[in-house]
Amino acid sequence: MTKSSSSKKSLTRAKPATLATKLAVPPAKRAFVEDGDTRFAEVIALIEVARRRAHQAVNTELVAHYWELGEYISRKIASAEWGDGIVEELAADLARRYPGVRGYTRPNLFRMRQFYEAYRSNRKISPLVRQLPWTHHLIILSQAKPVDTREFYILTAIKERWPKRELERQIRSGAVLREARATKKVSPAVRQTHPTAIDEFKNVYNIEFLGLAAAHSEADLHDALLRNLGRFLTELGRDFCFVGSQYPVQVGGQDFVIDLVFFHRGIQCLVAFELKVDKFKPADLGQLSFYVEALDRDVKKVHERPTIGVLLCATKDDEVVEYALARTTSPTLVAEYQTFLPSKELLRAKLHELYSQLAPETERNGPRHHRPQAGRSTRSHRRSP
């Protein structure tokens, strides 16, 4: 929407009433059928999928609607036709017209203006804003101040499908500051057996939420991860599913245990995590490779792909890691964990990477329309956060 007249129409059309009707419907909730007739489980599943789609559609249209209102208010104030008092009168009038709809308060109308003005000149981000709920935008606008930082959290929240609480945690923990400059260190076998899997793993995993003491043992780290397993799964990334802790394998007449075992639905393989609270040592890879081989021989199912091993250590020398991985034939990689907030680096590089994954055409050509459009995604099975 580029003209004032068309913006004005958005206030007089029935769209707000339509939104009010939609918003009167409570968000989709899971229907628990444990005590119901199990014959209808598939029907319930179909209904739940439809409800989630409807809720996502409402979120998408609501954000686009708030963008339009924000544009209209911004134009009126910029041209000196309106002042703060007029916006307050508008809020009162809308409250009378649409009783029960809380989205048109004076503070929220000014947030719509802030939302529009924050991204109107950004040809790359404006087509993507509809992919996040309004509550996510409020969090980002209030807690992530620099423009580049806001871009990062919008793109990453879309890509990772963060719920509201996780988005707040990521901003508090400084996720934008965390990625290391070095290329991910993986063995040649990972690139050969899982060429698309490298993007599913990180150089650095941030586990500040564990509250570990500066001096902690492997047992402390392991126990804290189990107590906070849900948050650790979110940090790992979507598609990771927990399989077991202290996972037992038997080779010959000896028993061994693997610290943590996960399954990755996207790359269809087991993932073994070995925890080390010291600096990386090449000898650690031998133990991890042994566990990967044991899982492949005795645990992996026929239809699954080869297991990947992750050595998660407190710190690492990238050159030592590179040498250690160069000749190993086991699909393994080395990553660090951090229990504190690191310094800022590589934001621009991360933004470029996220744009290339989420909206390659938008990055090259810019949006065709002023109204924010739903951007492209690398995943087709997106759900509402």
Coordinates of C-alpha atoms in Angstrom, one line a residue:
M1 CA 0.0 0.0 0.0
T2 CA 1.7 3.2 -1.2
K3 CA -1.0 5.9 -1.2
S4 CA -2.6 7.7 1.7
S5 CA -6.0 7.2 0.2
S6 CA -5.7 3.5 0.1
S7 CA -4.3 3.5 3.6
K8 CA -7.4 5.4 4.8
K9 CA -9.6 2.8 3.3
S10 CA -8.0 0.2 5.5
L11 CA -9.6 1.9 8.5
T12 CA -13.1 2.0 7.1
R13 CA -13.3 -1.5 5.5
A14 CA -14.7 -4.4 7.4
K15 CA -11.2 -6.0 7.9
P16 CA -10.9 -5.0 11.6
A17 CA -14.3 -6.5 12.2
T18 CA -13.3 -9.7 10.4
L19 CA -10.2 -9.9 12.5
A20 CA -12.2 -9.3 15.6
T21 CA -14.4 -12.2 14.7
K22 CA -11.4 -14.4 14.1
L23 CA -9.6 -13.3 17.2
A24 CA -12.7 -14.2 19.2
V25 CA -11.9 -17.8 18.5
P26 CA -9.5 -19.1 21.1
P27 CA -6.1 -20.3 19.8
A28 CA -6.0 -23.9 18.7
K29 CA -5.3 -26.3 21.6
R30 CA -4.3 -29.9 21.5
A31 CA -7.3 -32.2 21.9
F32 CA -6.3 -34.9 24.4
V33 CA -8.0 -38.2 23.5
E34 CA -6.3 -40.6 25.9
D35 CA -9.6 -41.3 27.5
G36 CA -11.7 -41.1 24.3
D37 CA -12.5 -43.5 21.6
T38 CA -9.2 -44.4 19.9
R39 CA -11.0 -45.2 16.6
F40 CA -11.3 -41.4 16.1
A41 CA -7.6 -40.6 16.6
E42 CA -7.0 -39.9 12.9
V43 CA -10.0 -37.6 12.7
I44 CA -8.8 -35.7 15.8
A45 CA -5.4 -35.3 14.1
L46 CA -6.9 -33.9 11.0
I47 CA -9.0 -31.4 13.1
E48 CA -5.9 -30.3 15.0
V49 CA -3.9 -29.7 11.8
A50 CA -6.7 -27.6 10.4
R51 CA -7.0 -25.6 13.7
R52 CA -3.2 -24.9 13.6
R53 CA -3.4 -23.7 10.0
A54 CA -6.4 -21.4 10.9
H55 CA -4.5 -20.0 13.9
Q56 CA -1.4 -19.4 11.7
A57 CA -3.5 -17.7 9.0
V58 CA -5.0 -15.3 11.6
N59 CA -1.5 -14.5 12.9
T60 CA -0.3 -13.8 9.4
E61 CA -3.2 -11.6 8.5
L62 CA -3.1 -9.8 11.8
V63 CA 0.6 -8.8 11.3
A64 CA -0.2 -7.5 7.8
H65 CA -3.1 -5.6 9.1
Y66 CA -1.0 -4.0 11.9
W67 CA 1.6 -3.1 9.2
E68 CA -1.1 -1.2 7.2
L69 CA -2.3 0.6 10.3
G70 CA 1.2 1.5 11.3
E71 CA 1.8 2.9 7.8
Y72 CA -1.3 5.0 7.9
I73 CA -0.6 6.4 11.4
S74 CA 3.0 7.1 10.4
R75 CA 2.0 9.1 7.3
K76 CA -0.5 11.1 9.3
I77 CA 1.9 12.1 12.0
A78 CA 4.7 12.7 9.5
S79 CA 2.5 15.1 7.6
A80 CA 1.6 16.9 10.8
E81 CA -2.1 16.1 10.2
W82 CA -2.2 14.0 13.4
G83 CA -0.7 14.4 16.9
D84 CA -0.6 12.1 19.9
G85 CA -4.0 13.3 20.9
I86 CA -5.6 12.2 17.6
V87 CA -4.2 8.7 18.1
E88 CA -5.7 8.5 21.5
E89 CA -9.1 9.6 20.1
L90 CA -8.7 6.9 17.4
A91 CA -8.1 4.3 20.1
A92 CA -11.2 5.3 22.0
D93 CA -13.3 5.2 18.8
L94 CA -12.1 1.8 17.9
A95 CA -12.7 0.5 21.4
R96 CA -16.4 1.6 21.0
R97 CA -16.7 0.1 17.5
Y98 CA -15.0 -3.2 18.4
P99 CA -15.7 -4.0 22.1
G100 CA -13.7 -6.9 23.4
V101 CA -10.9 -6.5 20.8
R102 CA -7.8 -5.4 22.8
G103 CA -5.4 -4.8 19.9
Y104 CA -6.4 -1.2 19.2
T105 CA -5.2 0.5 22.4
R106 CA -3.3 3.7 22.2
P107 CA 0.1 2.0 23.1
N108 CA -0.5 -0.7 20.6
L109 CA -1.3 1.8 17.8
F110 CA 2.0 3.5 18.5
R111 CA 3.7 0.1 18.5
M112 CA 2.2 -0.5 15.0
R113 CA 3.7 2.8 13.9
Q114 CA 7.1 1.8 15.4
F115 CA 6.8 -1.7 13.7
Y116 CA 6.2 -0.1 10.3
E117 CA 8.9 2.5 10.7
A118 CA 11.5 0.0 11.9
Y119 CA 11.3 -2.1 8.7
R120 CA 9.7 0.0 6.0
S121 CA 13.1 0.9 4.4
N122 CA 14.5 -2.6 4.6
R123 CA 13.8 -4.3 1.3
K124 CA 14.9 -7.7 2.5
I125 CA 13.2 -8.0 5.9
S126 CA 9.8 -6.3 5.2
P127 CA 8.5 -9.2 3.0
L128 CA 9.3 -11.7 5.8
V129 CA 7.6 -10.0 8.8
R130 CA 4.3 -11.8 8.4
Q131 CA 5.9 -15.1 9.2
L132 CA 6.2 -14.2 12.9
P133 CA 3.3 -13.6 15.3
W134 CA 2.8 -10.1 16.6
T135 CA 4.0 -11.0 20.1
H136 CA 7.3 -12.0 18.6
H137 CA 7.6 -8.6 17.0
L138 CA 6.9 -6.8 20.2
I139 CA 9.6 -8.8 22.0
I140 CA 12.2 -8.0 19.2
L141 CA 11.2 -4.3 19.0
S142 CA 11.6 -3.9 22.8
Q143 CA 14.6 -6.1 23.6
A144 CA 16.8 -6.0 20.4
K145 CA 17.6 -2.4 19.7
P146 CA 20.2 -2.3 16.9
V147 CA 18.7 -2.7 13.4
D148 CA 21.0 -5.6 12.4
T149 CA 20.3 -7.4 15.7
R150 CA 16.6 -7.2 15.0
E151 CA 17.1 -8.6 11.6
F152 CA 19.0 -11.5 13.0
Y153 CA 16.3 -12.4 15.5
I154 CA 13.5 -12.1 12.9
L155 CA 15.3 -14.4 10.5
T156 CA 16.4 -16.9 13.1
A157 CA 13.0 -17.1 14.8
I158 CA 11.5 -17.9 11.4
K159 CA 14.1 -20.5 10.6
E160 CA 14.1 -22.2 14.0
R161 CA 10.4 -21.7 14.7
W162 CA 11.1 -20.4 18.2
P163 CA 8.1 -20.0 20.5
K164 CA 7.9 -16.8 22.5
R165 CA 9.8 -17.9 25.5
E166 CA 12.6 -19.3 23.5
L167 CA 12.9 -16.1 21.5
E168 CA 13.2 -14.1 24.8
R169 CA 15.9 -16.5 26.1
Q170 CA 17.9 -16.3 22.9
I171 CA 17.9 -12.5 23.1
R172 CA 18.9 -12.5 26.8
S173 CA 21.6 -15.1 26.2
G174 CA 23.1 -13.2 23.2
A175 CA 22.5 -15.8 20.5
V176 CA 23.4 -13.2 17.9
L177 CA 26.8 -12.9 19.5
R178 CA 27.7 -16.5 19.6
E179 CA 28.7 -18.0 16.3
A180 CA 32.4 -18.4 15.8
R181 CA 34.3 -17.2 12.8
A182 CA 36.0 -20.5 12.0
T183 CA 34.5 -23.0 9.5
K184 CA 32.8 -25.9 11.2
K185 CA 35.3 -28.7 11.9
V186 CA 34.0 -32.0 10.7
S187 CA 35.7 -35.2 9.5
P188 CA 35.8 -35.9 5.8
A189 CA 33.4 -38.9 6.5
V190 CA 30.6 -36.4 7.5
R191 CA 30.8 -34.6 4.2
Q192 CA 30.8 -37.9 2.3
T193 CA 28.0 -39.7 4.2
H194 CA 25.9 -36.7 5.2
P195 CA 26.7 -33.8 2.8
T196 CA 23.6 -31.8 3.8
A197 CA 24.0 -32.4 7.5
I198 CA 26.6 -29.9 8.4
D199 CA 24.1 -27.0 8.7
E200 CA 22.3 -29.0 11.4
F201 CA 25.2 -28.6 13.8
K202 CA 26.8 -25.6 15.4
N203 CA 30.4 -24.6 16.2
V204 CA 29.3 -23.4 19.6
Y205 CA 26.4 -24.4 21.8
N206 CA 25.2 -21.9 24.4
I207 CA 24.1 -23.5 27.7
E208 CA 24.1 -20.5 30.0
F209 CA 20.7 -21.6 31.2
L210 CA 22.3 -24.5 33.1
G211 CA 23.8 -22.2 35.7
L212 CA 27.0 -24.2 36.0
A213 CA 29.8 -23.1 38.3
A214 CA 33.0 -22.0 36.6
A215 CA 34.7 -25.2 37.9
H216 CA 32.4 -28.1 37.0
S217 CA 32.8 -31.8 36.3
E218 CA 31.6 -33.9 33.4
A219 CA 29.0 -35.4 35.8
D220 CA 27.8 -31.8 36.7
L221 CA 27.5 -31.0 33.0
H222 CA 25.7 -34.3 32.2
D223 CA 23.2 -34.0 35.1
A224 CA 22.5 -30.3 34.3
L225 CA 21.8 -31.1 30.7
L226 CA 19.3 -33.9 31.7
R227 CA 17.5 -31.5 34.1
N228 CA 17.2 -29.0 31.3
L229 CA 16.7 -31.4 28.5
G230 CA 13.9 -29.5 26.8
R231 CA 16.0 -26.3 26.6
F232 CA 19.0 -28.2 25.4
L233 CA 16.9 -29.8 22.6
T234 CA 15.9 -26.3 21.6
E235 CA 19.5 -25.2 21.6
L236 CA 20.5 -28.2 19.4
G237 CA 17.9 -27.3 16.8
R238 CA 14.7 -28.7 15.5
D239 CA 14.5 -32.4 14.5
F240 CA 16.7 -33.6 17.3
C241 CA 14.9 -36.3 19.4
F242 CA 16.2 -37.6 22.7
V243 CA 17.1 -41.3 22.7
G244 CA 19.0 -41.9 26.0
S245 CA 21.5 -40.9 28.6
Q246 CA 24.4 -43.1 29.7
Y247 CA 23.3 -45.2 26.7
P248 CA 24.7 -48.7 27.1
V249 CA 26.6 -50.6 24.4
Q250 CA 28.3 -53.9 24.7
V251 CA 31.4 -54.8 22.7
G252 CA 32.9 -58.2 23.2
G253 CA 32.6 -58.9 26.9
Q254 CA 32.8 -55.3 28.0
D255 CA 30.1 -52.7 28.8
F256 CA 30.4 -49.1 27.7
V257 CA 28.1 -46.1 28.1
I258 CA 27.7 -43.1 25.8
D259 CA 26.9 -39.8 27.5
L260 CA 23.9 -38.8 25.3
V261 CA 22.3 -40.2 22.2
F262 CA 19.8 -38.4 20.0
F263 CA 18.1 -39.2 16.7
H264 CA 17.9 -36.5 14.0
R265 CA 14.6 -36.8 12.0
G266 CA 15.8 -34.7 9.1
I267 CA 19.0 -36.6 8.3
Q268 CA 17.7 -39.9 9.6
C269 CA 20.5 -41.0 11.8
L270 CA 21.6 -41.4 15.4
V271 CA 23.8 -38.7 16.9
A272 CA 26.1 -39.6 19.8
F273 CA 27.3 -36.8 22.1
E274 CA 30.4 -37.2 24.2
L275 CA 31.0 -34.5 26.9
K276 CA 34.4 -33.1 27.8
V277 CA 34.9 -30.3 30.3
D278 CA 38.5 -29.7 29.3
K279 CA 40.2 -28.4 26.1
F280 CA 39.9 -30.7 23.1
K281 CA 42.5 -33.5 22.9
P282 CA 43.0 -35.6 19.8
A283 CA 42.8 -38.8 21.9
D284 CA 39.1 -37.9 22.7
L285 CA 38.2 -38.7 19.1
G286 CA 39.2 -42.3 19.4
Q287 CA 36.7 -42.9 22.1
L288 CA 33.9 -41.1 20.2
S289 CA 34.7 -43.1 16.9
F290 CA 34.5 -46.3 18.9
Y291 CA 31.0 -45.4 20.1
V292 CA 29.9 -44.4 16.6
E293 CA 31.0 -47.7 15.3
A294 CA 29.2 -49.6 18.1
L295 CA 26.0 -47.8 17.4
D296 CA 26.2 -48.5 13.7
R297 CA 26.9 -52.2 14.2
D298 CA 24.5 -53.0 17.0
V299 CA 21.9 -50.2 17.4
K300 CA 21.3 -48.5 14.0
K301 CA 18.3 -49.9 12.1
V302 CA 18.5 -50.9 8.5
H303 CA 16.7 -47.9 7.0
E304 CA 18.8 -45.4 9.1
R305 CA 21.9 -43.6 7.8
P306 CA 25.3 -43.9 9.5
T307 CA 25.6 -42.4 13.0
I308 CA 27.3 -39.0 13.6
G309 CA 29.4 -38.4 16.7
V310 CA 29.7 -35.0 18.3
L311 CA 32.5 -34.2 20.8
L312 CA 31.2 -31.3 22.9
C313 CA 34.1 -29.8 24.8
A314 CA 34.8 -26.7 26.9
T315 CA 37.2 -25.2 24.4
K316 CA 39.2 -26.2 21.3
D317 CA 42.2 -25.1 19.2
D318 CA 40.8 -25.1 15.6
E319 CA 44.1 -26.1 14.1
V320 CA 44.5 -29.1 16.4
V321 CA 40.9 -30.1 15.6
E322 CA 41.6 -29.9 11.9
Y323 CA 44.6 -32.1 12.1
A324 CA 42.9 -34.6 14.3
L325 CA 39.8 -34.9 12.0
A326 CA 41.8 -35.0 8.7
R327 CA 42.5 -38.7 8.7
T328 CA 39.7 -40.2 10.7
T329 CA 37.2 -42.3 8.8
S330 CA 34.5 -41.9 11.3
P331 CA 31.7 -39.3 10.8
T332 CA 32.5 -37.0 13.7
L333 CA 32.7 -33.3 14.5
V334 CA 34.0 -31.2 17.4
A335 CA 32.0 -28.3 19.0
E336 CA 32.4 -26.1 22.0
Y337 CA 29.9 -25.3 24.7
Q338 CA 29.7 -21.9 26.4
T339 CA 28.3 -21.1 29.8
F340 CA 28.7 -17.3 29.5
L341 CA 27.9 -14.6 27.0
P342 CA 30.7 -14.1 24.4
S343 CA 31.7 -10.9 22.6
K344 CA 29.9 -9.8 19.4
E345 CA 31.2 -10.9 16.0
L346 CA 30.0 -12.0 12.6
L347 CA 26.5 -10.6 12.7
R348 CA 26.7 -9.5 9.0
A349 CA 27.9 -12.9 7.9
K350 CA 25.1 -14.6 9.8
L351 CA 22.5 -12.3 8.3
H352 CA 23.8 -13.0 4.8
E353 CA 23.6 -16.8 5.5
L354 CA 20.1 -16.5 6.9
Y355 CA 18.8 -14.4 4.0
S356 CA 20.3 -16.9 1.5
Q357 CA 18.4 -19.7 3.3
L358 CA 15.1 -18.0 3.8
A359 CA 14.5 -15.6 1.0
P360 CA 17.0 -15.8 -1.9
E361 CA 14.7 -14.1 -4.4
T362 CA 13.8 -11.3 -2.0
E363 CA 17.5 -10.7 -1.3
R364 CA 18.2 -10.3 -5.0
N365 CA 15.1 -8.4 -6.1
G366 CA 13.5 -6.9 -3.1
P367 CA 9.7 -7.1 -2.4
R368 CA 7.2 -6.3 -5.2
H369 CA 4.6 -4.7 -2.9
H370 CA 4.7 -2.4 0.0
R371 CA 2.5 -4.7 2.0
P372 CA 4.6 -7.3 3.7
Q373 CA 4.5 -10.6 1.9
A374 CA 5.1 -14.1 3.3
G375 CA 8.7 -14.9 2.3
R376 CA 10.1 -18.2 1.0
S377 CA 11.3 -20.8 3.3
T378 CA 13.7 -23.7 3.0
R379 CA 11.1 -25.8 4.9
S380 CA 7.6 -26.6 3.6
H381 CA 6.3 -27.9 6.9
R382 CA 6.3 -24.7 8.8
R383 CA 4.0 -24.4 11.8
S384 CA 3.0 -21.5 13.9
P385 CA 5.3 -20.7 16.7

